[in-house]
Short mmCIF file of C-alpha atoms in Angstrom, two decimals:
data_model
loop_
_atom_site.label_atom_id
_atom_site.label_comp_id
_atom_site.label_asym_id
_atom_site.label_seq_id
_atom_site.Cartn_x
_atom_site.Cartn_y
_atom_site.Cartn_z
CA UNK A 1241 88.82 94.42 120.01
CA UNK A 1242 88.64 96.26 123.35
CA UNK A 1243 88.70 99.94 123.46
CA UNK A 1244 89.31 101.74 126.84
CA UNK A 1245 88.61 105.49 126.83
CA UNK A 1246 90.12 107.73 129.64
CA UNK A 1247 88.53 111.19 129.99
CA UNK A 1248 89.40 113.95 132.39
CA UNK A 1249 88.45 117.47 132.93
CA UNK A 1250 91.69 118.12 134.76
CA UNK A 1251 94.30 119.88 132.70
CA UNK A 1252 97.02 118.69 135.03
CA UNK A 1253 96.23 115.13 134.22
CA UNK A 1254 96.06 115.56 130.55
CA UNK A 1255 97.84 118.83 129.53
CA UNK A 1256 96.94 118.46 125.86
CA UNK A 1257 93.29 118.18 126.87
CA UNK A 1258 90.67 115.41 127.11
CA UNK A 1259 92.19 112.06 127.78
CA UNK A 1260 93.22 109.17 125.75
CA UNK A 1261 92.26 105.78 124.29
CA UNK A 1262 93.82 102.39 124.51
CA UNK A 1263 92.85 99.68 121.85
CA UNK A 1264 93.60 96.11 122.71
CA UNK A 1265 93.21 93.67 119.79
CA UNK A 1266 94.02 89.90 120.28
CA UNK A 1267 95.18 88.45 117.06
CA UNK A 1268 95.72 84.96 118.31
CA UNK A 1269 94.86 82.39 115.74
CA UNK A 1270 96.91 83.96 113.02
CA UNK A 1271 99.02 80.67 112.61
CA UNK A 1272 99.65 79.29 109.23
CA UNK A 1273 96.61 77.47 108.10
CA UNK A 1274 98.61 74.66 106.32
CA UNK A 1275 100.32 73.63 109.68
CA UNK A 1276 97.61 74.51 112.27
CA UNK A 1277 95.24 71.89 111.00
CA UNK A 1278 92.24 74.42 111.39
CA UNK A 1279 88.87 73.43 109.94
CA UNK A 1280 85.52 74.94 109.56
CA UNK A 1281 84.91 78.00 111.72
CA UNK A 1282 88.53 77.91 113.01
CA UNK A 1283 89.87 77.97 109.45
CA UNK A 1284 87.56 80.84 108.53
CA UNK A 1285 88.55 82.82 111.57
CA UNK A 1286 92.30 82.14 110.99
CA UNK A 1287 91.92 83.22 107.38
CA UNK A 1288 90.25 86.53 108.33
CA UNK A 1289 92.91 87.27 111.03
CA UNK A 1290 95.68 86.72 108.41
CA UNK A 1291 93.89 89.00 105.95
CA UNK A 1292 93.61 91.65 108.69
CA UNK A 1293 97.31 91.35 109.54
CA UNK A 1294 98.13 91.63 105.90
CA UNK A 1295 96.08 94.80 105.51
CA UNK A 1296 97.59 96.19 108.72
CA UNK A 1297 101.09 95.59 107.28
CA UNK A 1298 99.95 97.33 104.12
CA UNK A 1299 98.72 100.40 106.18
CA UNK A 1300 102.00 100.78 108.07
CA UNK A 1301 104.00 100.49 104.88
CA UNK A 1302 101.95 103.11 103.24
CA UNK A 1303 102.21 105.40 106.22
CA UNK A 1304 105.93 104.80 106.48
CA UNK A 1305 106.63 105.50 102.74
CA UNK A 1306 104.32 108.55 103.02
CA UNK A 1307 102.18 107.28 100.06
CA UNK A 1308 99.20 109.58 99.08
CA UNK A 1309 96.66 106.73 99.57
CA UNK A 1310 96.60 104.62 102.74
CA UNK A 1311 94.40 101.57 102.27
CA UNK A 1312 92.48 101.79 105.68
CA UNK A 1313 89.31 100.28 104.19
CA UNK A 1314 90.96 96.87 103.34
CA UNK A 1315 89.96 95.35 106.72
CA UNK A 1316 87.67 96.07 109.67
CA UNK A 1317 90.71 96.12 111.83
CA UNK A 1318 92.53 98.95 109.97
CA UNK A 1319 89.22 100.78 109.37
CA UNK A 1320 88.60 100.69 113.13
CA UNK A 1321 92.11 101.86 113.94
CA UNK A 1322 92.25 104.59 111.37
CA UNK A 1323 92.12 107.48 113.73
CA UNK A 1324 94.72 106.11 115.98
CA UNK A 1325 97.00 105.37 113.03
CA UNK A 1326 96.61 108.69 111.39
CA UNK A 1327 97.30 110.65 114.52
CA UNK A 1328 100.88 111.85 114.79
CA UNK A 1329 100.59 111.46 118.56
CA UNK A 1330 99.09 107.92 118.29
CA UNK A 1331 101.24 104.94 119.10
CA UNK A 1332 100.99 101.17 118.47
CA UNK A 1333 102.57 98.49 120.47
CA UNK A 1334 102.63 94.95 119.22
CA UNK A 1335 103.40 92.00 121.45
CA UNK A 1336 104.66 89.09 119.43
CA UNK A 1337 104.50 85.64 120.79
CA UNK A 1338 107.85 83.79 120.16
CA UNK A 1339 108.24 80.22 121.26
CA UNK A 1340 111.62 78.56 122.10
CA UNK A 1341 110.21 75.36 120.77
CA UNK A 1342 111.99 74.22 117.56
CA UNK A 1343 108.72 72.63 116.34
CA UNK A 1344 106.95 76.12 116.13
CA UNK A 1345 110.15 77.90 114.57
CA UNK A 1346 108.31 78.64 111.30
CA UNK A 1347 105.44 80.30 113.16
CA UNK A 1348 107.84 82.24 115.21
CA UNK A 1349 109.88 83.48 112.25
CA UNK A 1350 106.69 84.51 110.45
CA UNK A 1351 105.51 86.45 113.56
CA UNK A 1352 108.99 88.10 113.80
CA UNK A 1353 109.03 88.89 110.07
CA UNK A 1354 105.53 90.66 110.50
CA UNK A 1355 106.84 92.65 113.55
CA UNK A 1356 109.83 93.80 111.41
CA UNK A 1357 107.49 94.73 108.49
CA UNK A 1358 105.24 97.07 110.77
CA UNK A 1359 108.00 98.48 113.01
CA UNK A 1360 108.33 102.23 112.67
#
């Protein structure tokens, strides 16, 4: 996770004050474990990424349905992103890798299904 903080004392640059933050999180490695052939440390990393993605989907669903409890603490990713996700001015952008290769169609469909789940 990379966080870029932009701060300014100029009201012209940031009329609402202060500045802004940009979070960049690379979730590559979230392939299906059964088809990736991951072992050892790679398997553990892929499992943790998949759990974080699932927790992120749960958070977006809870926010979208205006549930009284949003499970931010279910993963480090959602816990770190809490203030961004709760802020009405906050925005999230997901870039989904979609391959035209038929051999990776299940991975592409799974990635697109996740994108569909978290779109707001």
